[in-house]
Amino acid sequence: MTQPDDGGGSQGAPSPTMSVDRTTAASSGPGATVGLVLPGGGARAAYQVGVLRAIADLLPDSGNPFPVIVGTSAGAVAATVLATEAARWPAGVGELEDVWAHFRVDQVFRTDTPVILRAGLRWTAALFSGGWLRPPLALLDNSPLRELLAARLRWPSLQTSVERGGLRALALCATGYDNGTSVAFFDGETGVADWGRVHRIGRRTALGLDHLMASMSIPFLFPPVAIDGEYYGDGAQRQVWPLSPAIHLGADRLLIIGVRAPASEPVRVTATPPRTPPTAGRLFGYMLDTLFMDQIFANLEHLARFNDVVRLAPQATPELHKIATLMIAPSEDLGEIALRHAEHLPRGLRALLRIMGARGTAGAELASYLMFDSAFTRELIALGRRDALAQRDRLLEFLLGDTLTDTLVIPAGAWGHPEHGATPR
């Protein structure tokens, strides 16, 4: 695949006339290499597992349908499992579903009340000490998750997947705190090269547990991870172009599994004064919502407008070729689902959410990201499977490449309309 310079370069500044990355060429249709993009979402990532379960059911005799897999934050867990188990893809989906369907919060972070409250008190003491006391690196201790992943993941199988032709590349996205760069750590076929753009790079490396933990290190909640002398945190923080890594790795079609439905109508601002100011818990929930999904929607919206330009002036963009995209997103509000399961949270976590003002509907967003509870995750898995099967024909057409035009769709069912064109890189 041709990879023209987008004006960003690895060192230089963006072109004043085209500051976006651009891939390849409006004159030809999309190729057959499918890339899977799994954004973050904490416990909401169980929805992604449900969609993957549906795909495995629809293609029971298929090998890995995703030669390129990119994961960020919680999405990086599923991405790693699928990539390391590419040679036995249906079984890999089954293992992924088994873990998510039986999750407990204490498998992800320590939930004993003294530990959680002690961290909160240390933050408070550091705030009022005037700098004499150092705050903790994070509010929550996610060492249980590290232990779980260390026991479950088979990292040597990643190379086996590549050598047997079941995988082109896996990328795990993180954010470097020293220079503020979005880094896609990747491993795969030898022909896949590093890339560099303004504040974002792709770096080939032997992927391991540290890269995965770094991708999931949500700021303030989980501690950063040191890799090669630099600290890294959640990959969504500086991921302005979340679709870019998959395209750089050679994908021609991008399946994105989101964890929040896009708005069906433009937001209308009213003059009605708010009854109460938002609590810290509600603000933090909005922050996570923005961190994990707003950039995806912005990238797709910009892509649609860029596609219009390419369609109207194909002769002006002869170096571009078309990339197809399909997004599957929840047909229900996952925050509302979380409210139905709030009583299943451990007592210490419920106490922390109360302190932050994240109770009831005010804390639904934040709770939905932290609710690693089997009752909640199973409901999300079931929802993801239903949403995917509701689009069975469109999904199979997309994955198998039958009579597919270059299509931008924002499902599930009620949102968006077909668009045609190329995609930014």
CSV table of C-alpha atoms in Angstrom, one decimal:
chain,number,residue,atom,x,y,z
A,1,MET,CA,0.0,0.0,0.0
A,2,THR,CA,1.3,3.4,-0.9
A,3,GLN,CA,1.8,5.6,2.1
A,4,PRO,CA,2.1,9.2,0.8
A,5,ASP,CA,3.4,11.9,3.1
A,6,ASP,CA,0.6,13.8,4.8
A,7,GLY,CA,2.6,16.9,5.4
A,8,GLY,CA,3.1,15.9,9.0
A,9,GLY,CA,6.3,13.9,8.6
A,10,SER,CA,8.1,12.5,11.6
A,11,GLN,CA,9.8,15.8,12.4
A,12,GLY,CA,8.2,18.6,10.4
A,13,ALA,CA,5.1,20.7,10.8
A,14,PRO,CA,1.8,19.9,9.1
A,15,SER,CA,1.1,21.4,5.7
A,16,PRO,CA,-0.8,24.7,5.9
A,17,THR,CA,-3.2,23.4,3.2
A,18,MET,CA,-3.8,19.9,4.5
A,19,SER,CA,-3.1,19.1,8.1
A,20,VAL,CA,-4.8,15.7,8.1
A,21,ASP,CA,-3.2,12.4,7.2
A,22,ARG,CA,-4.3,11.0,3.9
A,23,THR,CA,-4.2,7.4,2.6
A,24,THR,CA,-4.6,6.2,-0.8
A,25,ALA,CA,-6.9,6.7,-3.7
A,26,ALA,CA,-10.4,7.6,-4.6
A,27,SER,CA,-10.2,6.1,-8.0
A,28,SER,CA,-10.2,2.5,-6.8
A,29,GLY,CA,-12.5,0.6,-4.3
A,30,PRO,CA,-11.3,-0.6,-0.9
A,31,GLY,CA,-9.2,-3.7,-0.7
A,32,ALA,CA,-9.9,-6.9,1.2
A,33,THR,CA,-7.7,-6.4,4.4
A,34,VAL,CA,-10.0,-5.9,7.3
A,35,GLY,CA,-8.8,-4.1,10.4
A,36,LEU,CA,-10.5,-4.3,13.8
A,37,VAL,CA,-10.4,-1.1,15.9
A,38,LEU,CA,-11.3,-1.6,19.6
A,39,PRO,CA,-11.4,1.7,21.6
A,40,GLY,CA,-11.3,1.9,25.4
A,41,GLY,CA,-14.3,1.8,27.7
A,42,GLY,CA,-13.4,0.1,31.0
A,43,ALA,CA,-16.1,-2.4,31.8
A,44,ARG,CA,-18.1,-1.2,28.8
A,45,ALA,CA,-15.7,-3.2,26.7
A,46,ALA,CA,-17.8,-6.2,27.4
A,47,TYR,CA,-20.1,-4.9,24.6
A,48,GLN,CA,-17.2,-5.4,22.2
A,49,VAL,CA,-17.0,-9.1,23.3
A,50,GLY,CA,-20.6,-9.6,22.4
A,51,VAL,CA,-20.1,-8.2,18.9
A,52,LEU,CA,-17.1,-10.5,18.5
A,53,ARG,CA,-19.2,-13.4,19.7
A,54,ALA,CA,-21.8,-12.7,17.0
A,55,ILE,CA,-19.1,-12.5,14.3
A,56,ALA,CA,-17.7,-15.9,15.5
A,57,ASP,CA,-21.2,-17.3,15.3
A,58,LEU,CA,-21.7,-15.9,11.8
A,59,LEU,CA,-18.4,-17.3,10.6
A,60,PRO,CA,-18.1,-20.6,12.4
A,61,ASP,CA,-15.6,-22.2,10.0
A,62,SER,CA,-13.6,-19.0,9.4
A,63,GLY,CA,-10.1,-18.3,10.5
A,64,ASN,CA,-9.2,-14.9,11.9
A,65,PRO,CA,-11.2,-12.3,9.9
A,66,PHE,CA,-9.0,-9.4,11.1
A,67,PRO,CA,-5.4,-9.4,9.8
A,68,VAL,CA,-4.9,-6.0,11.5
A,69,ILE,CA,-6.0,-5.5,15.1
A,70,VAL,CA,-5.7,-2.3,17.1
A,71,GLY,CA,-6.6,-1.9,20.7
A,72,THR,CA,-6.7,1.0,23.1
A,73,SER,CA,-7.2,0.9,26.9
A,74,ALA,CA,-9.7,-1.9,27.8
A,75,GLY,CA,-10.1,-2.6,24.0
A,76,ALA,CA,-6.4,-3.6,24.1
A,77,VAL,CA,-7.2,-6.7,26.2
A,78,ALA,CA,-9.6,-8.1,23.6
A,79,ALA,CA,-7.2,-7.1,20.8
A,80,THR,CA,-4.3,-9.0,22.5
A,81,VAL,CA,-6.3,-12.1,23.0
A,82,LEU,CA,-7.6,-12.1,19.4
A,83,ALA,CA,-4.1,-11.6,18.1
A,84,THR,CA,-2.3,-14.2,20.2
A,85,GLU,CA,-5.1,-16.7,19.4
A,86,ALA,CA,-5.5,-15.9,15.7
A,87,ALA,CA,-4.5,-19.4,14.8
A,88,ARG,CA,-7.5,-20.7,16.8
A,89,TRP,CA,-9.7,-17.6,16.4
A,90,PRO,CA,-13.2,-19.1,17.4
A,91,ALA,CA,-11.6,-20.6,20.6
A,92,GLY,CA,-9.9,-17.3,21.3
A,93,VAL,CA,-13.3,-15.5,21.2
A,94,GLY,CA,-14.7,-18.2,23.5
A,95,GLU,CA,-11.9,-17.6,26.0
A,96,LEU,CA,-12.5,-13.9,25.9
A,97,GLU,CA,-16.2,-14.3,26.5
A,98,ASP,CA,-15.6,-16.7,29.4
A,99,VAL,CA,-13.4,-14.1,31.2
A,100,TRP,CA,-15.7,-11.2,30.6
A,101,ALA,CA,-18.8,-13.2,31.5
A,102,HIS,CA,-17.4,-14.1,34.9
A,103,PHE,CA,-15.6,-10.8,35.8
A,104,ARG,CA,-15.4,-9.6,39.4
A,105,VAL,CA,-14.3,-6.1,40.3
A,106,ASP,CA,-11.6,-7.5,42.6
A,107,GLN,CA,-10.0,-9.1,39.6
A,108,VAL,CA,-9.3,-5.7,38.2
A,109,PHE,CA,-8.4,-3.5,41.2
A,110,ARG,CA,-8.3,-3.9,44.9
A,111,THR,CA,-11.8,-3.3,46.4
A,112,ASP,CA,-11.3,-3.6,50.1
A,113,THR,CA,-12.7,-0.5,51.8
A,114,PRO,CA,-9.6,0.4,53.8
A,115,VAL,CA,-7.3,0.4,50.7
A,116,ILE,CA,-9.7,2.6,48.7
A,117,LEU,CA,-10.4,5.0,51.5
A,118,ARG,CA,-6.7,5.2,52.3
A,119,ALA,CA,-5.9,6.3,48.8
A,120,GLY,CA,-8.6,8.9,48.9
A,121,LEU,CA,-7.3,10.3,52.2
A,122,ARG,CA,-3.8,10.4,50.9
A,123,TRP,CA,-5.1,12.6,47.9
A,124,THR,CA,-6.8,14.9,50.4
A,125,ALA,CA,-3.8,15.1,52.7
A,126,ALA,CA,-1.5,15.9,49.8
A,127,LEU,CA,-3.9,18.6,48.6
A,128,PHE,CA,-3.9,20.4,51.9
A,129,SER,CA,-0.2,19.8,52.8
A,130,GLY,CA,0.9,22.5,50.4
A,131,GLY,CA,3.2,20.1,48.6
A,132,TRP,CA,4.9,18.5,51.6
A,133,LEU,CA,3.2,15.2,51.0
A,134,ARG,CA,3.2,13.4,47.7
A,135,PRO,CA,-0.1,12.1,46.4
A,136,PRO,CA,-0.4,8.4,45.4
A,137,LEU,CA,0.3,7.5,41.8
A,138,ALA,CA,-3.3,6.5,41.4
A,139,LEU,CA,-6.5,6.2,43.2
A,140,LEU,CA,-6.9,2.5,42.5
A,141,ASP,CA,-4.5,-0.4,42.8
A,142,ASN,CA,-4.9,-2.5,39.6
A,143,SER,CA,-2.2,-5.1,40.4
A,144,PRO,CA,-5.0,-7.9,40.4
A,145,LEU,CA,-5.6,-7.2,36.7
A,146,ARG,CA,-1.9,-7.5,36.0
A,147,GLU,CA,-1.8,-10.8,37.7
A,148,LEU,CA,-4.9,-12.0,35.8
A,149,LEU,CA,-3.5,-11.0,32.4
A,150,ALA,CA,0.0,-12.5,33.2
A,151,ALA,CA,-1.7,-15.8,33.9
A,152,ARG,CA,-4.0,-15.8,30.9
A,153,LEU,CA,-2.1,-14.3,28.0
A,154,ARG,CA,0.2,-16.3,25.8
A,155,TRP,CA,2.5,-13.7,24.3
A,156,PRO,CA,4.8,-16.1,22.3
A,157,SER,CA,1.6,-17.1,20.3
A,158,LEU,CA,1.6,-13.6,18.8
A,159,GLN,CA,4.6,-14.6,16.6
A,160,THR,CA,3.0,-17.9,15.8
A,161,SER,CA,-0.1,-16.0,14.6
A,162,VAL,CA,2.1,-13.9,12.3
A,163,GLU,CA,4.3,-16.8,11.0
A,164,ARG,CA,1.2,-18.9,10.1
A,165,GLY,CA,-0.3,-16.0,8.2
A,166,GLY,CA,-3.3,-15.5,10.5
A,167,LEU,CA,-2.2,-12.0,11.5
A,168,ARG,CA,-0.5,-9.1,9.8
A,169,ALA,CA,-0.1,-6.9,12.8
A,170,LEU,CA,-1.3,-6.0,16.3
A,171,ALA,CA,-1.0,-2.5,17.8
A,172,LEU,CA,-1.6,-1.4,21.4
A,173,CYS,CA,-1.9,2.3,21.8
A,174,ALA,CA,-0.5,4.3,24.7
A,175,THR,CA,0.4,7.9,25.6
A,176,GLY,CA,4.0,9.0,26.5
A,177,TYR,CA,3.9,11.4,29.4
A,178,ASP,CA,7.4,12.8,28.8
A,179,ASN,CA,6.7,14.2,25.3
A,180,GLY,CA,2.9,13.9,25.0
A,181,THR,CA,3.1,11.6,22.0
A,182,SER,CA,0.5,9.1,21.0
A,183,VAL,CA,2.4,5.8,20.5
A,184,ALA,CA,1.1,2.7,18.7
A,185,PHE,CA,3.3,-0.1,19.8
A,186,PHE,CA,3.0,-2.8,17.2
A,187,ASP,CA,4.4,-6.2,16.2
A,188,GLY,CA,3.7,-8.1,13.0
A,189,GLU,CA,5.0,-9.0,9.6
A,190,THR,CA,8.4,-7.7,8.7
A,191,GLY,CA,7.2,-5.6,5.9
A,192,VAL,CA,5.2,-3.3,8.3
A,193,ALA,CA,7.3,-0.2,8.9
A,194,ASP,CA,7.4,2.4,11.7
A,195,TRP,CA,5.7,5.7,11.0
A,196,GLY,CA,5.8,9.2,12.4
A,197,ARG,CA,3.4,12.1,12.3
A,198,VAL,CA,3.0,15.2,14.5
A,199,HIS,CA,2.7,13.9,18.1
A,200,ARG,CA,1.9,10.4,17.0
A,201,ILE,CA,4.1,7.5,16.0
A,202,GLY,CA,4.0,3.8,15.3
A,203,ARG,CA,6.9,1.9,16.9
A,204,ARG,CA,7.7,-1.7,16.2
A,205,THR,CA,8.5,-3.6,19.4
A,206,ALA,CA,8.2,-7.0,21.0
A,207,LEU,CA,4.9,-6.5,22.7
A,208,GLY,CA,4.4,-7.6,26.3
A,209,LEU,CA,2.4,-7.1,29.4
A,210,ASP,CA,3.8,-3.6,30.1
A,211,HIS,CA,2.6,-2.3,26.8
A,212,LEU,CA,-0.9,-3.6,27.6
A,213,MET,CA,-1.0,-2.3,31.1
A,214,ALA,CA,0.2,1.1,29.9
A,215,SER,CA,-2.5,1.3,27.3
A,216,MET,CA,-5.1,0.7,30.1
A,217,SER,CA,-3.6,3.1,32.7
A,218,ILE,CA,-6.5,5.6,32.9
A,219,PRO,CA,-5.1,8.8,34.4
A,220,PHE,CA,-5.7,9.3,38.2
A,221,LEU,CA,-7.4,5.9,38.4
A,222,PHE,CA,-4.5,3.6,37.5
A,223,PRO,CA,-0.7,4.2,37.8
A,224,PRO,CA,1.4,4.9,34.7
A,225,VAL,CA,3.8,2.2,33.4
A,226,ALA,CA,7.5,2.7,32.7
A,227,ILE,CA,8.7,1.4,29.3
A,228,ASP,CA,12.2,2.0,28.1
A,229,GLY,CA,12.8,4.9,30.5
A,230,GLU,CA,9.5,6.8,29.8
A,231,TYR,CA,6.2,6.6,31.6
A,232,TYR,CA,3.1,5.8,29.6
A,233,GLY,CA,-0.6,6.0,30.3
A,234,ASP,CA,-4.0,5.4,28.6
A,235,GLY,CA,-3.7,5.4,24.8
A,236,ALA,CA,-6.9,7.5,24.3
A,237,GLN,CA,-5.4,10.6,25.8
A,238,ARG,CA,-3.6,12.0,22.7
A,239,GLN,CA,-5.3,9.8,20.1
A,240,VAL,CA,-6.5,12.5,17.8
A,241,TRP,CA,-6.8,10.1,14.8
A,242,PRO,CA,-7.8,6.7,16.4
A,243,LEU,CA,-8.3,5.1,13.0
A,244,SER,CA,-4.9,6.0,11.7
A,245,PRO,CA,-2.8,3.1,13.2
A,246,ALA,CA,-5.0,0.4,11.6
A,247,ILE,CA,-4.6,2.1,8.2
A,248,HIS,CA,-0.8,2.5,8.6
A,249,LEU,CA,-0.7,-1.3,9.4
A,250,GLY,CA,-2.3,-2.0,6.0
A,251,ALA,CA,-6.1,-2.3,6.7
A,252,ASP,CA,-8.4,-1.4,3.8
A,253,ARG,CA,-11.6,-1.9,5.7
A,254,LEU,CA,-12.1,-0.8,9.3
A,255,LEU,CA,-14.6,-2.4,11.7
A,256,ILE,CA,-14.9,-0.2,14.8
A,257,ILE,CA,-16.8,-1.5,17.8
A,258,GLY,CA,-17.7,1.4,20.0
A,259,VAL,CA,-19.0,1.5,23.6
A,260,ARG,CA,-21.4,4.5,23.3
A,261,ALA,CA,-24.1,5.2,20.8
A,262,PRO,CA,-23.7,8.4,18.8
A,263,ALA,CA,-26.3,11.1,19.3
A,264,SER,CA,-29.3,10.6,17.0
A,265,GLU,CA,-29.9,14.4,16.9
A,266,PRO,CA,-27.7,17.5,17.2
A,267,VAL,CA,-27.4,18.7,20.8
A,268,ARG,CA,-29.7,21.7,21.5
A,269,VAL,CA,-28.7,24.1,24.2
A,270,THR,CA,-31.6,25.4,26.3
A,271,ALA,CA,-31.8,28.5,28.5
A,272,THR,CA,-33.1,26.5,31.4
A,273,PRO,CA,-30.7,27.0,34.4
A,274,PRO,CA,-29.3,23.8,35.9
A,275,ARG,CA,-30.7,22.8,39.3
A,276,THR,CA,-27.4,21.8,40.8
A,277,PRO,CA,-23.8,21.9,39.6
A,278,PRO,CA,-22.3,18.6,38.4
A,279,THR,CA,-20.5,16.6,41.0
A,280,ALA,CA,-16.9,15.5,40.8
A,281,GLY,CA,-18.0,11.9,40.0
A,282,ARG,CA,-20.3,13.1,37.2
A,283,LEU,CA,-17.5,15.2,35.7
A,284,PHE,CA,-15.1,12.3,35.9
A,285,GLY,CA,-17.6,10.1,34.1
A,286,TYR,CA,-18.0,12.7,31.3
A,287,MET,CA,-14.2,12.9,31.1
A,288,LEU,CA,-14.0,9.2,30.5
A,289,ASP,CA,-16.8,9.3,28.0
A,290,THR,CA,-14.9,12.0,26.1
A,291,LEU,CA,-11.6,10.2,26.4
A,292,PHE,CA,-12.8,6.9,24.9
A,293,MET,CA,-15.4,7.8,22.3
A,294,ASP,CA,-15.6,11.5,21.3
A,295,GLN,CA,-12.4,11.2,19.2
A,296,ILE,CA,-13.7,8.2,17.3
A,297,PHE,CA,-16.9,10.1,16.4
A,298,ALA,CA,-14.9,13.2,15.5
A,299,ASN,CA,-12.6,11.2,13.3
A,300,LEU,CA,-15.5,9.6,11.5
A,301,GLU,CA,-17.3,13.0,11.1
A,302,HIS,CA,-14.1,14.5,9.7
A,303,LEU,CA,-13.7,11.5,7.4
A,304,ALA,CA,-17.2,12.0,6.0
A,305,ARG,CA,-16.4,15.6,5.1
A,306,PHE,CA,-13.1,14.7,3.7
A,307,ASN,CA,-14.8,12.1,1.6
A,308,ASP,CA,-17.1,14.7,0.1
A,309,VAL,CA,-14.0,16.7,-1.0
A,310,VAL,CA,-12.5,13.6,-2.6
A,311,ARG,CA,-15.7,12.8,-4.4
A,312,LEU,CA,-16.1,16.3,-5.7
A,313,ALA,CA,-12.5,16.6,-6.9
A,314,PRO,CA,-11.2,13.1,-7.7
A,315,GLN,CA,-8.6,14.4,-10.1
A,316,ALA,CA,-7.1,16.5,-7.4
A,317,THR,CA,-6.4,13.5,-5.2
A,318,PRO,CA,-5.1,10.8,-7.5
A,319,GLU,CA,-2.8,9.4,-4.8
A,320,LEU,CA,-5.7,8.3,-2.6
A,321,HIS,CA,-7.6,5.1,-2.5
A,322,LYS,CA,-10.8,4.2,-0.7
A,323,ILE,CA,-11.0,2.8,2.8
A,324,ALA,CA,-14.3,1.3,3.9
A,325,THR,CA,-15.5,1.8,7.5
A,326,LEU,CA,-18.3,0.2,9.5
A,327,MET,CA,-19.0,1.1,13.1
A,328,ILE,CA,-21.2,-1.0,15.5
A,329,ALA,CA,-22.2,0.9,18.6
A,330,PRO,CA,-24.7,0.2,21.5
A,331,SER,CA,-28.4,0.5,20.7
A,332,GLU,CA,-29.0,1.2,24.5
A,333,ASP,CA,-27.5,3.6,27.0
A,334,LEU,CA,-24.9,1.6,28.9
A,335,GLY,CA,-25.1,4.1,31.8
A,336,GLU,CA,-28.8,3.2,32.3
A,337,ILE,CA,-27.9,-0.5,32.3
A,338,ALA,CA,-25.2,0.2,34.9
A,339,LEU,CA,-27.8,1.8,37.2
A,340,ARG,CA,-29.7,-1.5,37.3
A,341,HIS,CA,-26.6,-3.3,38.6
A,342,ALA,CA,-25.2,-0.6,41.0
A,343,GLU,CA,-25.9,-2.7,44.1
A,344,HIS,CA,-23.5,-5.4,42.9
A,345,LEU,CA,-20.5,-3.1,43.3
A,346,PRO,CA,-18.2,-3.8,46.3
A,347,ARG,CA,-18.9,-1.7,49.4
A,348,GLY,CA,-15.6,0.2,49.3
A,349,LEU,CA,-16.2,1.2,45.7
A,350,ARG,CA,-19.7,2.3,46.4
A,351,ALA,CA,-18.4,4.4,49.3
A,352,LEU,CA,-15.8,6.0,47.0
A,353,LEU,CA,-18.5,6.9,44.4
A,354,ARG,CA,-20.7,8.4,47.1
A,355,ILE,CA,-17.8,10.6,48.3
A,356,MET,CA,-17.3,11.7,44.7
A,357,GLY,CA,-21.0,12.5,44.3
A,358,ALA,CA,-21.4,9.7,41.8
A,359,ARG,CA,-24.7,8.4,43.0
A,360,GLY,CA,-27.8,7.4,41.0
A,361,THR,CA,-28.0,8.9,37.5
A,362,ALA,CA,-25.3,11.4,38.4
A,363,GLY,CA,-22.8,8.6,38.7
A,364,ALA,CA,-24.1,6.2,36.0
A,365,GLU,CA,-21.4,7.1,33.5
A,366,LEU,CA,-18.5,6.6,35.9
A,367,ALA,CA,-20.0,3.5,37.4
A,368,SER,CA,-20.4,1.9,34.0
A,369,TYR,CA,-16.7,2.2,33.4
A,370,LEU,CA,-15.8,0.6,36.7
A,371,MET,CA,-18.5,-2.1,36.9
A,372,PHE,CA,-16.5,-5.2,36.3
A,373,ASP,CA,-19.3,-7.3,37.6
A,374,SER,CA,-20.6,-10.4,35.8
A,375,ALA,CA,-24.2,-9.4,35.9
A,376,PHE,CA,-23.4,-6.1,34.1
A,377,THR,CA,-20.8,-7.6,31.7
A,378,ARG,CA,-23.1,-10.4,30.7
A,379,GLU,CA,-25.9,-8.0,29.8
A,380,LEU,CA,-23.5,-6.0,27.7
A,381,ILE,CA,-22.2,-9.1,25.9
A,382,ALA,CA,-25.8,-10.1,25.1
A,383,LEU,CA,-26.5,-6.5,23.8
A,384,GLY,CA,-23.4,-6.5,21.6
A,385,ARG,CA,-24.4,-9.9,20.1
A,386,ARG,CA,-28.0,-8.7,19.4
A,387,ASP,CA,-26.8,-5.4,17.8
A,388,ALA,CA,-24.3,-7.3,15.6
A,389,LEU,CA,-26.8,-9.9,14.5
A,390,ALA,CA,-29.4,-7.2,13.8
A,391,GLN,CA,-26.9,-6.1,11.0
A,392,ARG,CA,-26.1,-9.6,9.9
A,393,ASP,CA,-26.2,-9.0,6.1
A,394,ARG,CA,-24.3,-5.7,6.3
A,395,LEU,CA,-21.7,-7.1,8.6
A,396,LEU,CA,-21.1,-10.2,6.4
A,397,GLU,CA,-20.9,-8.1,3.3
A,398,PHE,CA,-18.3,-5.9,5.0
A,399,LEU,CA,-16.2,-8.7,6.3
A,400,LEU,CA,-16.3,-10.9,3.2
A,401,GLY,CA,-16.0,-8.1,0.7
A,402,ASP,CA,-19.0,-9.0,-1.5
A,403,THR,CA,-20.2,-6.2,-3.8
A,404,LEU,CA,-19.1,-3.7,-1.2
A,405,THR,CA,-18.8,0.0,-2.0
A,406,ASP,CA,-16.7,2.2,0.1
A,407,THR,CA,-19.2,2.8,2.9
A,408,LEU,CA,-19.2,4.9,6.1
A,409,VAL,CA,-22.0,3.7,8.4
A,410,ILE,CA,-22.7,4.6,12.0
A,411,PRO,CA,-25.1,1.8,13.3
A,412,ALA,CA,-26.9,0.3,15.1
A,413,GLY,CA,-29.7,0.8,12.6
A,414,ALA,CA,-31.0,4.2,13.5
A,415,TRP,CA,-28.0,6.4,13.0
A,416,GLY,CA,-26.1,7.7,10.0
A,417,HIS,CA,-26.3,7.1,6.3
A,418,PRO,CA,-24.0,5.8,3.6
A,419,GLU,CA,-21.1,7.9,2.5
A,420,HIS,CA,-18.5,7.3,-0.1
A,421,GLY,CA,-14.8,8.3,-0.5
A,422,ALA,CA,-11.4,8.0,1.1
A,423,THR,CA,-10.3,8.2,4.6
A,424,PRO,CA,-7.7,10.4,6.3
A,425,ARG,CA,-4.6,8.7,7.5
